[in-house]
Coordinates of C-alpha atoms in Angstrom, one line a residue:
M1 CA 16.3 9.2 3.6
E2 CA 14.7 7.5 0.7
Y3 CA 12.4 4.5 0.7
H4 CA 11.4 1.9 -1.9
I5 CA 7.6 1.7 -1.8
I6 CA 5.8 -1.5 -2.6
E7 CA 2.1 -2.2 -2.4
G8 CA 0.6 -5.6 -1.9
K9 CA -3.0 -6.7 -2.6
H10 CA -4.2 -9.1 0.0
Q11 CA -5.6 -12.5 -0.9
G12 CA -9.4 -12.7 -1.4
F13 CA -12.1 -10.8 -3.2
T14 CA -11.6 -7.5 -1.4
E15 CA -9.6 -4.7 -2.8
Q16 CA -7.5 -4.3 0.3
W17 CA -4.0 -3.1 -0.4
E18 CA -1.1 -2.6 2.1
T19 CA 1.8 -0.3 1.6
F20 CA 5.4 -1.3 2.6
F21 CA 8.4 1.0 3.0
F22 CA 12.0 -0.3 2.6
P23 CA 14.8 2.1 3.4
S24 CA 17.3 2.5 0.5
S25 CA 20.1 2.4 3.1
K26 CA 19.3 -1.3 3.7
F27 CA 17.7 -2.1 0.3
S28 CA 19.9 -0.4 -2.3
T29 CA 18.0 -1.4 -5.4
R30 CA 14.4 -2.0 -6.4
E31 CA 15.2 -5.7 -6.8
D32 CA 16.5 -5.9 -3.3
A33 CA 13.2 -4.6 -1.9
L34 CA 11.1 -6.8 -4.1
A35 CA 13.1 -9.8 -3.1
E36 CA 11.6 -9.5 0.4
F37 CA 8.4 -10.9 -1.1
T38 CA 8.7 -14.7 -1.7
E39 CA 7.0 -15.8 -4.9
I40 CA 4.9 -19.0 -4.3
E41 CA 2.6 -21.1 -6.5
K42 CA -0.9 -21.6 -5.2
T43 CA -3.8 -23.7 -6.4
T44 CA -7.5 -22.7 -6.3
I45 CA -10.4 -25.0 -7.2
T46 CA -13.3 -23.4 -9.1
K47 CA -16.6 -23.6 -7.3
F48 CA -18.4 -24.9 -10.5
N49 CA -16.0 -27.7 -11.3
Y50 CA -14.3 -29.4 -8.4
N51 CA -12.2 -31.5 -10.7
H52 CA -10.4 -28.5 -12.1
A53 CA -7.6 -26.6 -10.3
N54 CA -6.2 -23.3 -11.4
L55 CA -2.5 -22.5 -10.6
Y56 CA -1.6 -18.9 -9.8
K57 CA 1.3 -16.9 -8.5
A58 CA 1.1 -15.3 -5.0
Y59 CA 3.6 -13.5 -2.8
E60 CA 4.4 -14.0 0.8
Y61 CA 5.8 -11.4 3.1
E62 CA 6.2 -11.8 6.9
G63 CA 3.6 -14.6 6.9
D64 CA 0.9 -12.7 4.9
L65 CA -0.2 -13.7 1.4
F66 CA -0.6 -11.2 -1.4
Y67 CA -2.3 -11.8 -4.7
E68 CA -0.4 -9.0 -6.4
I69 CA 2.5 -6.7 -5.6
K70 CA 3.6 -3.6 -7.4
Y71 CA 6.6 -1.4 -7.1
V72 CA 5.5 2.2 -6.6
G73 CA 8.9 3.9 -6.7
L74 CA 11.6 5.5 -4.6
K75 CA 10.4 8.4 -2.5
T76 CA 12.0 10.7 0.1
E77 CA 10.8 10.7 3.6
L78 CA 9.5 14.3 3.0
E79 CA 7.5 13.1 -0.1
I80 CA 5.9 10.3 1.9
K81 CA 5.0 12.7 4.8
E82 CA 3.4 15.1 2.3
N83 CA 1.0 12.2 1.5
G84 CA 0.0 12.0 5.1
I85 CA 2.0 9.0 6.0
D86 CA 4.2 8.9 9.1
L87 CA 7.0 6.4 9.0

């Protein structure tokens, strides 16, 4: 079986990423897998100027917010296991 792999960077200043696997049997295209992440507009207020708000794009998946997402590719179950990941 093949899986679409997407990585999401969690909100905040840490460099914490999470990896998600979407089976190609259920998500036939890259776009189908990416569509699981809902794009939302967020606002942040700078700590130096409280009258200035910055808009930015974030992504929500299963209640978690991600600052950035990236599509890694389509990999077989064997390729994933070779990288030390059990599905």
